[in-house]
């Protein structure tokens, strides 16, 4: 049976910030990841140029920094000034030693090389409004002040001009340094936001939403936080991580259904607060941590609980190896974020290098692309412009213990000046799907296929490794043409994109 895809409503414009990344001082992300002065490819600042090239190829836009759980104990001033006098500090979140050899100046310089835009998080865990203001003044102000003189003395006369600011990180999580209840956090976030806007009214602010849809306070947290911050912020954050648990691969493959519900529920909570206030303002969503993360071992312990003894520098932490199934889930999550492009205006794949990352490195050795690299890089390159929902008729169904009867096929389309892209996923573990795509309904009747890629493998657990870094890569997808219809066969566990012009 053929699944028919045809365009339905326009969702909105895909904000380029949907293709953001996230870099945290965690494990070997910064040190021995992006920064490795002794590496043969290192530039004059110690940054690996092979990693820079891969990050550029990945196509990340905004990058959230410096955490994550790390930011809730971070003193940003430790990372400025002469490197030799920067303090070594204990990072309580990841039980590591932070050397502070990379701070705001170095990271921003790396980002300029990569071509990304900085998104900063302030510490509202162990710190307060005053320190957030200091950082904002140091980063964004042009006037002659003590902080801006110090910035200039540290080599940066002009402001960094950071647009997006996160008001803390996962403050709903009991694991977070300075964890608060929603009322406490909402009041603090409101005070911080008002003060920060007095200093720089042009910034965009993100309040912490829930660190997962499964948090016991989910929903109530969003409503309470927004009741305090509604007038002060532009975004509320969402964080979601998925993994295969207890060998239930089919359940894992439909993870994007959870993301879809998550977005709808946060939008409903935000709009409920708007309604209470009689406001037409719409709070946008910053999905600023999302990915596959093998966070829970089979015995239920969390990866974060397994941090090493002895406060090591840059230990190997959260170095997940991703397989084909993981790549298909990542591709489906991207499709889902695009389907909500009207409200999800910012998102950050968590994370970027070595730590639950699409890019891996070995000290002194190579850097390579994980399987999850490919759906991200292809969607970032081809998924721009106007987003259209696609009606999906006659799709095979899969059974989910959590979500019931679910379509095996998910899809979305984007159109920019140069052409139209259709993103497709078959999340069935066992069955192929034959698709027909109606180009006429997409306004692309006379268009020709210019490229088409599929990420799949008969071995769903195939992965790229140090020993075999190119085991999995996108393959050319065969697309047949019948008038205004494109015909595509998607094997089980596959993600694909078709580009027409
Ligand atoms: O991305 C890893 C961790 O996940 C982040 O530090 C935290 O914000 C989240 O719990």
Coordinates of C-alpha atoms and ligand atoms in Angstrom, one line a residue:
X1 CA 0.0 0.0 0.0
X2 CA 1.3 3.5 -0.9
X3 CA 1.5 6.3 1.6
X4 CA 0.4 9.6 0.0
X5 CA 2.0 12.8 1.0
X6 CA 0.6 16.1 0.0
X7 CA 1.1 19.7 1.2
X8 CA -1.3 21.1 3.7
X9 CA -0.9 24.3 5.7
X10 CA 2.0 26.7 5.9
X11 CA 3.4 26.5 9.4
X12 CA 5.7 29.5 9.2
X13 CA 9.3 30.4 8.4
X14 CA 12.0 28.2 9.7
X15 CA 14.1 30.4 12.0
X16 CA 17.8 29.7 11.3
X17 CA 18.3 29.4 15.1
X18 CA 16.4 26.1 14.9
X19 CA 19.8 24.6 13.9
X20 CA 21.6 25.7 17.0
X21 CA 24.2 23.6 19.0
X22 CA 25.2 23.5 22.6
X23 CA 28.7 23.6 24.0
X24 CA 29.2 22.9 27.7
X25 CA 32.3 22.8 29.8
X26 CA 31.8 19.1 30.4
X27 CA 34.2 16.1 29.9
X28 CA 36.3 16.4 26.7
X29 CA 34.0 18.9 25.0
X30 CA 36.2 22.0 25.2
X31 CA 39.5 20.6 26.4
X32 CA 40.7 17.7 24.1
X33 CA 37.7 18.4 22.0
X34 CA 37.6 21.8 20.3
X35 CA 40.7 23.0 22.1
X36 CA 43.8 20.8 21.9
X37 CA 46.9 23.0 21.5
X38 CA 49.2 20.0 21.0
X39 CA 47.1 18.5 18.2
X40 CA 48.8 18.6 14.7
X41 CA 45.8 20.5 13.3
X42 CA 45.7 23.1 16.1
X43 CA 45.8 26.8 15.0
X44 CA 47.6 29.6 16.8
X45 CA 45.0 29.7 19.5
X46 CA 45.0 26.0 20.1
X47 CA 41.8 25.2 18.3
X48 CA 41.6 22.0 16.2
X49 CA 41.0 23.1 12.6
X50 CA 39.8 19.6 11.7
X51 CA 37.0 20.0 14.3
X52 CA 36.3 23.6 13.1
X53 CA 35.8 22.2 9.5
X54 CA 33.4 19.5 10.8
X55 CA 31.4 22.0 12.8
X56 CA 31.1 24.2 9.7
X57 CA 29.9 21.2 7.7
X58 CA 27.4 20.3 10.4
X59 CA 25.8 23.7 9.8
X60 CA 25.1 24.8 13.4
X61 CA 23.9 28.4 13.7
X62 CA 23.6 29.7 17.3
X63 CA 25.6 28.0 20.0
X64 CA 24.5 27.9 23.6
X65 CA 27.4 28.2 26.1
X66 CA 28.9 27.5 28.7
X67 CA 26.2 25.1 30.1
X68 CA 24.2 23.2 31.1
X69 CA 24.5 22.1 34.7
X70 CA 28.1 23.6 34.6
X71 CA 26.8 27.1 34.4
X72 CA 25.0 26.9 37.7
X73 CA 28.3 27.0 39.6
X74 CA 30.3 29.0 37.0
X75 CA 32.1 32.3 37.8
X76 CA 32.5 33.8 34.3
X77 CA 35.2 36.2 35.6
X78 CA 37.5 33.1 36.1
X79 CA 37.7 32.7 32.3
X80 CA 39.0 36.2 31.4
X81 CA 42.4 37.8 31.7
X82 CA 45.9 36.3 31.4
X83 CA 45.6 32.6 31.1
X84 CA 48.4 31.8 33.5
X85 CA 46.6 33.6 36.3
X86 CA 43.2 32.0 35.8
X87 CA 42.1 29.9 38.8
X88 CA 41.5 26.2 38.7
X89 CA 38.1 25.5 40.1
X90 CA 36.0 22.5 41.1
X91 CA 33.0 21.9 38.8
X92 CA 30.4 20.4 41.2
X93 CA 28.0 19.4 38.4
X94 CA 30.4 17.0 36.7
X95 CA 32.9 16.5 39.6
X96 CA 35.7 17.7 37.4
X97 CA 38.4 20.4 37.6
X98 CA 37.9 23.4 35.4
X99 CA 41.1 25.0 34.3
X100 CA 39.5 28.1 32.8
X101 CA 41.9 28.1 29.9
X102 CA 38.9 28.7 27.6
X103 CA 36.5 31.4 28.6
X104 CA 34.3 34.0 26.9
X105 CA 37.1 35.5 24.7
X106 CA 38.5 32.2 23.5
X107 CA 35.1 30.7 22.9
X108 CA 33.8 33.7 21.0
X109 CA 37.0 33.7 18.9
X110 CA 36.4 30.0 18.1
X111 CA 32.8 30.8 17.2
X112 CA 33.9 33.5 14.8
X113 CA 36.1 30.9 13.0
X114 CA 33.1 28.4 12.9
X115 CA 30.7 31.1 11.8
X116 CA 28.2 30.7 14.6
X117 CA 26.3 33.1 16.9
X118 CA 26.8 33.1 20.6
X119 CA 23.9 32.4 23.0
X120 CA 24.9 32.8 26.6
X121 CA 23.5 31.4 29.8
X122 CA 23.9 33.2 33.1
X123 CA 24.4 31.5 36.5
X124 CA 21.2 31.7 38.5
X125 CA 22.2 28.7 40.6
X126 CA 24.9 30.0 42.9
X127 CA 24.7 33.6 41.8
X128 CA 22.3 36.4 41.4
X129 CA 21.2 39.5 39.4
X130 CA 24.4 41.5 40.0
X131 CA 26.7 38.9 38.5
X132 CA 24.3 38.5 35.5
X133 CA 24.5 42.3 35.0
X134 CA 28.3 42.3 35.2
X135 CA 28.5 39.7 32.5
X136 CA 26.0 41.5 30.3
X137 CA 27.9 44.8 30.7
X138 CA 31.2 43.1 29.9
X139 CA 29.7 41.4 26.9
X140 CA 27.4 44.0 25.3
X141 CA 28.1 47.5 26.4
X142 CA 30.1 50.0 24.4
X143 CA 30.3 52.8 27.0
X144 CA 33.5 53.4 28.9
X145 CA 33.2 51.5 32.2
X146 CA 35.4 49.5 34.5
X147 CA 34.1 46.3 32.9
X148 CA 34.4 47.4 29.3
X149 CA 38.0 48.7 30.0
X150 CA 38.8 45.3 31.4
X151 CA 37.3 43.7 28.2
X152 CA 39.4 46.0 26.1
X153 CA 42.5 45.2 28.1
X154 CA 41.7 41.5 27.5
X155 CA 41.9 42.1 23.8
X156 CA 38.3 43.0 22.8
X157 CA 37.6 46.7 22.4
X158 CA 34.1 46.2 20.7
X159 CA 31.3 44.4 22.5
X160 CA 30.6 40.8 21.8
X161 CA 27.0 41.8 21.2
X162 CA 25.3 38.7 22.4
X163 CA 21.6 38.6 21.4
X164 CA 20.1 35.6 23.3
X165 CA 20.5 35.0 27.0
X166 CA 19.3 32.0 29.1
X167 CA 18.2 32.9 32.6
X168 CA 19.9 29.9 34.3
X169 CA 19.7 26.3 33.4
X170 CA 17.2 23.5 34.4
X171 CA 16.3 25.2 37.6
X172 CA 13.4 22.7 38.1
X173 CA 15.9 19.8 38.5
X174 CA 16.8 18.7 42.0
X175 CA 20.3 17.9 40.6
X176 CA 20.8 21.6 39.7
X177 CA 23.1 23.7 41.9
X178 CA 20.7 26.3 43.5
X179 CA 17.6 24.3 42.4
X180 CA 14.4 26.3 43.3
X181 CA 10.7 25.8 43.1
X182 CA 8.8 27.5 40.3
X183 CA 7.7 30.5 42.4
X184 CA 11.2 31.2 43.7
X185 CA 12.8 30.8 40.2
X186 CA 10.1 32.8 38.5
X187 CA 10.6 35.7 40.8
X188 CA 14.4 35.5 40.5
X189 CA 14.2 35.2 36.7
X190 CA 11.9 38.2 36.5
X191 CA 14.2 40.3 38.6
X192 CA 17.2 39.3 36.5
X193 CA 15.4 39.9 33.2
X194 CA 14.1 43.3 34.2
X195 CA 17.6 44.4 35.3
X196 CA 19.2 42.9 32.2
X197 CA 16.8 44.7 29.9
X198 CA 17.5 48.0 31.7
X199 CA 21.1 47.5 30.7
X200 CA 20.4 46.3 27.2
X201 CA 16.8 46.5 26.0
X202 CA 17.6 44.7 22.7
X203 CA 18.5 41.3 24.1
X204 CA 16.2 38.3 23.9
X205 CA 15.6 36.3 27.1
X206 CA 14.9 32.7 27.7
X207 CA 13.3 31.5 31.0
X208 CA 13.9 28.0 32.1
X209 CA 11.1 25.6 31.3
X210 CA 11.1 22.0 32.4
X211 CA 14.1 19.8 32.0
X212 CA 11.9 17.1 30.6
X213 CA 8.3 16.3 29.9
X214 CA 8.5 13.6 32.5
X215 CA 9.4 15.9 35.4
X216 CA 6.8 15.8 38.2
X217 CA 6.4 19.6 38.0
X218 CA 6.0 19.7 34.2
X219 CA 3.2 22.0 33.2
X220 CA 2.7 23.6 36.6
X221 CA 6.3 24.8 36.4
X222 CA 5.8 26.5 33.0
X223 CA 2.6 28.2 34.2
X224 CA 4.0 29.4 37.5
X225 CA 7.3 30.6 35.9
X226 CA 5.5 32.5 33.2
X227 CA 3.1 34.1 35.6
X228 CA 6.1 35.8 37.0
X229 CA 8.1 36.4 33.9
X230 CA 5.6 36.8 31.1
X231 CA 6.3 40.4 30.4
X232 CA 10.0 40.0 30.8
X233 CA 11.0 37.1 28.6
X234 CA 10.7 36.1 24.9
X235 CA 11.2 32.4 25.2
X236 CA 10.6 29.4 27.6
X237 CA 13.0 26.5 27.2
X238 CA 12.3 22.8 26.7
X239 CA 14.9 20.0 27.1
X240 CA 14.3 16.5 25.9
X241 CA 16.6 13.5 25.7
X242 CA 15.6 10.1 24.3
X243 CA 17.2 6.6 24.4
X244 CA 16.3 3.0 23.7
X245 CA 15.5 1.4 27.1
X246 CA 15.2 -2.2 27.9
X247 CA 15.7 -3.3 24.3
X248 CA 12.5 -1.6 23.2
X249 CA 13.6 -0.3 19.8
X250 CA 10.2 0.3 18.3
X251 CA 9.3 2.4 21.3
X252 CA 12.5 4.4 21.0
X253 CA 11.8 5.0 17.2
X254 CA 8.6 6.9 18.0
X255 CA 10.3 9.3 20.4
X256 CA 9.4 12.3 18.3
X257 CA 5.7 11.7 19.3
X258 CA 6.8 12.8 22.8
X259 CA 8.5 15.9 21.4
X260 CA 5.4 16.8 19.5
X261 CA 3.2 16.5 22.6
X262 CA 5.9 18.4 24.6
X263 CA 5.7 21.4 22.3
X264 CA 1.9 21.4 22.1
X265 CA 1.7 21.3 25.9
X266 CA 4.2 24.1 26.6
X267 CA 2.5 26.2 23.9
X268 CA -0.8 25.6 25.7
X269 CA 0.6 26.5 29.1
X270 CA 2.2 29.7 27.7
X271 CA -1.0 30.7 25.9
X272 CA -3.0 30.0 29.0
X273 CA -0.9 32.5 30.9
X274 CA -1.4 35.0 28.0
X275 CA -5.1 34.5 28.2
X276 CA -5.2 35.0 32.0
X277 CA -3.5 38.3 31.4
X278 CA -5.6 39.3 28.4
X279 CA -2.4 39.5 26.4
X280 CA -1.8 38.9 22.6
X281 CA 1.9 38.3 23.3
X282 CA 3.1 34.9 22.3
X283 CA 6.0 33.3 24.2
X284 CA 8.2 31.3 21.8
X285 CA 9.9 28.0 22.6
X286 CA 13.7 27.6 22.8
X287 CA 14.2 23.8 22.6
X288 CA 17.7 24.4 23.8
X289 CA 18.7 20.9 24.7
X290 CA 17.6 17.9 22.6
X291 CA 19.2 14.7 21.4
X292 CA 19.5 11.0 21.9
X293 CA 21.4 10.4 25.2
X294 CA 22.0 7.0 26.7
X295 CA 21.5 8.6 30.1
X296 CA 20.1 5.6 32.0
X297 CA 21.9 2.3 32.4
X298 CA 19.7 -0.8 32.5
X299 CA 19.9 -0.8 36.3
X300 CA 18.3 2.7 36.2
X301 CA 21.5 4.6 37.3
X302 CA 22.0 8.0 35.5
X303 CA 25.1 8.8 33.5
X304 CA 25.4 12.0 35.6
X305 CA 25.7 9.8 38.7
X306 CA 28.7 8.0 37.3
X307 CA 31.2 10.8 37.3
X308 CA 34.7 9.9 38.4
X309 CA 36.5 10.3 41.6
X310 CA 39.5 12.6 42.0
X311 CA 38.2 15.8 40.2
X312 CA 40.0 15.0 36.9
X313 CA 40.5 17.6 34.1
X314 CA 38.4 16.8 31.0
X315 CA 37.5 13.2 31.8
X316 CA 35.7 11.0 29.3
X317 CA 32.1 11.7 30.1
X318 CA 28.9 11.1 28.2
X319 CA 30.8 9.9 25.1
X320 CA 27.8 8.0 23.6
X321 CA 28.4 6.2 20.3
X322 CA 25.4 6.6 18.0
X323 CA 24.0 4.0 15.6
X324 CA 21.6 4.2 12.6
X325 CA 18.5 4.0 14.7
X326 CA 19.8 7.0 16.7
X327 CA 20.3 9.0 13.5
X328 CA 16.8 8.2 12.4
X329 CA 15.4 9.4 15.7
X330 CA 17.4 12.6 15.4
X331 CA 16.1 13.1 11.9
X332 CA 12.6 12.6 13.1
X333 CA 13.1 15.1 16.0
X334 CA 14.2 17.7 13.4
X335 CA 11.1 17.0 11.3
X336 CA 9.0 17.6 14.5
X337 CA 10.8 20.8 15.4
X338 CA 10.2 22.1 11.9
X339 CA 6.5 21.1 12.1
X340 CA 6.3 23.6 15.0
X341 CA 8.4 26.3 13.4
X342 CA 5.7 28.9 14.2
X343 CA 6.5 28.6 18.0
X344 CA 9.8 26.8 18.2
X345 CA 12.1 29.6 17.1
X346 CA 15.3 28.4 18.7
X347 CA 16.7 24.9 19.3
X348 CA 20.1 23.5 20.3
X349 CA 21.3 20.0 19.5
X350 CA 23.0 18.9 22.8
X351 CA 25.9 18.7 22.4
X352 CA 28.5 19.2 19.7
X353 CA 31.9 17.5 20.2
X354 CA 32.7 14.3 22.2
X355 CA 29.9 14.8 24.8
X356 CA 26.6 13.2 23.4
X357 CA 27.9 14.6 20.2
X358 CA 27.6 14.4 16.4
X359 CA 31.4 14.9 16.2
X360 CA 34.0 12.8 18.0
X361 CA 37.8 13.3 18.4
X362 CA 40.7 11.4 19.7
X363 CA 43.6 13.4 21.4
X364 CA 46.4 13.6 18.9
X365 CA 44.2 11.6 16.5
X366 CA 41.4 12.0 14.0
X367 CA 37.9 13.7 14.3
X368 CA 34.9 11.9 12.7
X369 CA 31.2 12.2 12.1
X370 CA 28.8 10.1 14.1
X371 CA 25.6 8.8 12.4
X372 CA 23.6 11.6 13.9
X373 CA 25.7 14.1 12.1
X374 CA 24.0 13.5 8.8
X375 CA 20.4 14.2 9.4
X376 CA 21.4 17.4 11.2
X377 CA 23.8 18.6 8.5
X378 CA 21.3 17.8 5.7
X379 CA 18.4 19.4 7.4
X380 CA 20.3 22.5 8.3
X381 CA 21.5 22.9 4.7
X382 CA 18.2 22.0 3.0
X383 CA 15.6 22.9 5.6
X384 CA 15.3 26.6 5.2
X385 CA 12.6 29.0 4.3
X386 CA 8.8 28.4 4.5
X387 CA 7.7 25.3 6.4
X388 CA 4.7 23.3 5.1
X389 CA 3.0 20.6 7.0
X390 CA 2.3 17.5 4.9
X391 CA -0.9 15.4 5.1
X392 CA 0.1 11.7 5.3
X393 CA -2.6 9.4 4.1
X394 CA -2.6 5.6 4.3
X395 CA 0.7 5.3 6.2
X396 CA 1.5 2.0 7.9
X397 CA 1.0 2.1 11.7
X398 CA 3.3 1.0 14.5
X399 CA 2.2 0.1 18.0
X400 CA 3.6 2.1 20.9
X401 CA 3.1 1.2 24.5
X402 CA 3.2 4.9 25.4
X403 CA 1.4 6.5 22.5
X404 CA -0.8 3.7 21.1
X405 CA -1.3 3.5 17.3
X406 CA 1.3 5.8 15.6
X407 CA 2.0 6.6 12.0
X408 CA 5.2 4.9 10.9
X409 CA 5.8 7.8 8.5
X410 CA 6.5 11.4 9.4
X411 CA 7.3 14.2 7.0
X412 CA 7.6 17.9 6.5
X413 CA 8.5 20.2 3.6
X414 CA 10.4 23.5 3.3
X415 CA 10.7 25.9 0.4
X416 CA 13.3 28.6 -0.1
X417 CA 14.4 30.7 -3.1
X418 CA 16.3 27.8 -4.6
X419 CA 13.9 24.9 -4.2
X420 CA 11.8 22.6 -2.1
X421 CA 12.9 19.9 0.3
X422 CA 10.8 17.0 1.6
X423 CA 12.1 15.4 4.8
X424 CA 10.9 11.8 5.4
X425 CA 11.2 9.2 8.1
X426 CA 10.1 5.6 8.4
X427 CA 10.1 4.8 12.1
X428 CA 8.9 1.2 11.7
X429 CA 11.4 -1.4 12.9
X430 CA 10.2 -4.0 10.5
X431 CA 8.2 -2.7 7.5
X432 CA 9.2 -0.7 4.5
X433 CA 7.0 2.2 3.4
X434 CA 6.2 3.1 -0.3
X435 CA 5.6 6.8 -0.5
X436 CA 4.2 9.0 -3.2
X437 CA 4.8 12.8 -2.9
X438 CA 2.5 15.2 -4.7
X439 CA 4.7 17.9 -6.1
X440 CA 1.7 19.8 -7.5
X441 CA 0.3 20.4 -4.1
X442 CA 3.8 21.7 -3.0
X443 CA 3.7 24.3 -5.8
X444 CA 6.6 22.4 -7.4
X445 CA 4.9 20.6 -10.3
X446 CA 7.6 21.2 -12.9
X447 CA 10.5 20.8 -10.5
X448 CA 13.3 18.4 -11.0
X449 CA 15.0 16.3 -8.3
X450 CA 18.4 17.8 -7.7
X451 CA 19.5 15.7 -4.8
X452 CA 18.1 12.9 -2.6
X453 CA 19.7 11.2 0.4
X454 CA 18.8 8.4 2.7
X455 CA 20.4 7.4 6.1
X456 CA 19.7 3.7 6.7
X457 CA 21.4 0.3 7.0
X458 CA 20.3 -3.3 7.2
X459 CA 22.2 -3.3 10.5
X460 CA 20.3 -0.8 12.6
X461 CA 23.0 -0.8 15.2
X462 CA 25.8 0.1 12.7
X463 CA 27.9 3.0 14.0
X464 CA 30.9 5.1 13.0
X465 CA 33.9 4.5 15.3
X466 CA 37.6 5.4 15.6
X467 CA 38.4 2.1 13.8
X468 CA 35.7 2.5 11.1
X469 CA 34.8 6.2 11.0
X470 CA 32.9 6.0 7.7
X471 CA 30.8 2.8 8.3
X472 CA 27.6 4.8 8.0
X473 CA 27.0 7.7 5.6
X474 CA 24.1 9.0 3.6
X475 CA 23.5 7.2 0.4
X476 CA 21.9 8.4 -2.8
X477 CA 18.1 7.8 -2.6
X478 CA 16.4 6.4 -5.7
X479 CA 13.4 8.7 -6.6
X480 CA 11.0 7.7 -9.4
X481 CA 8.9 10.2 -11.3
X482 CA 5.3 9.8 -12.4
X483 CA 4.0 13.1 -13.7
X484 CA 3.6 15.3 -10.6
X485 CA 4.3 12.4 -8.2
X486 CA 7.6 11.4 -6.8
X487 CA 7.8 7.8 -5.7
X488 CA 10.2 6.7 -2.9
X489 CA 10.7 3.4 -1.1
X490 CA 11.8 3.8 2.5
X491 CA 13.2 0.8 4.2
X492 CA 12.5 0.2 7.9
X493 CA 14.4 2.5 10.2
X494 CA 15.3 5.2 7.7
X495 CA 15.4 8.9 7.3
X496 CA 15.6 10.7 4.0
X497 CA 15.4 14.0 2.2
X498 CA 14.4 14.8 -1.4
X499 CA 15.3 18.2 -2.9
X500 CA 13.6 19.5 -6.0
X501 CA 14.2 22.7 -7.9
Ligands
LIG1 O1 23.6 18.0 28.2 C1 24.0 17.4 29.4 C2 23.2 17.9 30.6 O2 21.8 17.6 30.4 C3 23.2 19.4 30.8 O3 24.3 19.8 31.5 C4 22.0 19.7 31.5 O4 21.4 20.9 31.3 C5 21.0 18.6 31.1 O5 20.5 17.9 32.2

